[in-house]
Structure formats: C-alpha cells, structure tokens
C-alpha cells in the first residue's frame, strides 16, 4: 500500500491542483447535507410509525374486546 502512494499521488495531483481542493470541499459538503437529510427523513419516518402504531392500538384493543 505505502509503495503505491508516492507513485500514483503526484501524477493524479499535478494536472488540476487548484480545482481539486474545491471539488473535495464540495463533495464533503454534499455528503454532509445528504447525511443530514437522511437523518431527518429517518426521524420523520420513526415519528410517523409511532403515530400509526398509537392510532392502530386502540382499534386492536376495541376489536379484541368486541370479539
């Protein structure tokens, strides 16, 4: 692993050294935003599931009592 890095690294960095840092920052920001959105969606889904369960539970109890 360590032997490959010095050979491949400079070649990749030379052609566009100026634009690379910006690209990396943008990618990181996008990834962070995506992660935040996913977390928010998961929270919303969990809340919705809890609400649905609460709504369904009384009906189930009533149905059991009716039978």
C-alpha positions as semicolon CSV with decimal commas, in nm:
position;residue;x (nm);y (nm);z (nm)
1;X;0,000;0,000;0,000
2;X;0,266;0,251;0,106
3;X;0,477;0,190;-0,206
4;X;0,192;0,275;-0,443
5;X;0,101;0,611;-0,287
6;X;0,414;0,815;-0,381
7;X;0,400;0,689;-0,742
8;X;0,029;0,745;-0,802
9;X;-0,021;1,052;-0,582
10;X;0,186;1,322;-0,762
11;X;0,062;1,215;-1,107
12;X;-0,302;1,250;-1,002
13;X;-0,249;1,582;-0,822
14;X;-0,044;1,766;-1,088
15;X;-0,299;1,823;-1,368
16;X;-0,557;2,009;-1,157
17;X;-0,410;2,104;-0,819
18;X;-0,613;2,426;-0,798
19;X;-0,953;2,274;-0,863
20;X;-0,907;1,959;-0,655
21;X;-0,940;2,115;-0,307
22;X;-1,259;2,292;-0,414
23;X;-1,401;1,970;-0,555
24;X;-1,317;1,785;-0,236
25;X;-1,483;2,053;-0,022
26;X;-1,794;2,047;-0,239
27;X;-1,813;1,669;-0,223
28;X;-1,773;1,672;0,154
29;X;-2,042;1,940;0,191
30;X;-2,278;1,746;-0,033
31;X;-2,216;1,426;0,162
32;X;-2,279;1,606;0,491
33;X;-2,602;1,756;0,356
34;X;-2,716;1,416;0,229
35;X;-2,641;1,257;0,564
36;X;-2,836;1,529;0,745
37;X;-3,130;1,486;0,509
38;X;-3,125;1,109;0,556
39;X;-3,119;1,150;0,934
40;X;-3,413;1,391;0,919
41;X;-3,608;1,153;0,696
42;X;-3,537;0,862;0,931
43;X;-3,658;1,069;1,228
44;X;-3,975;1,164;1,042
45;X;-4,038;0,802;0,943
46;X;-3,990;0,685;1,301
47;X;-4,230;0,952;1,428
48;X;-4,488;0,857;1,166
49;X;-4,456;0,488;1,254
50;X;-4,503;0,565;1,622
51;X;-4,811;0,776;1,545
52;X;-4,957;0,499;1,328
53;X;-4,896;0,241;1,599
54;X;-5,070;0,462;1,856
55;X;-5,366;0,506;1,623
56;X;-5,387;0,133;1,548
57;X;-5,354;0,013;1,907
58;X;-5,692;0,144;2,032
59;X;-5,866;-0,018;1,734
60;X;-5,697;-0,351;1,805
61;X;-5,798;-0,339;2,171
62;X;-6,155;-0,250;2,076
63;X;-6,168;-0,533;1,823
64;X;-6,039;-0,783;2,080
65;X;-6,295;-0,667;2,333
66;X;-6,572;-0,688;2,073
67;X;-6,485;-1,048;1,996
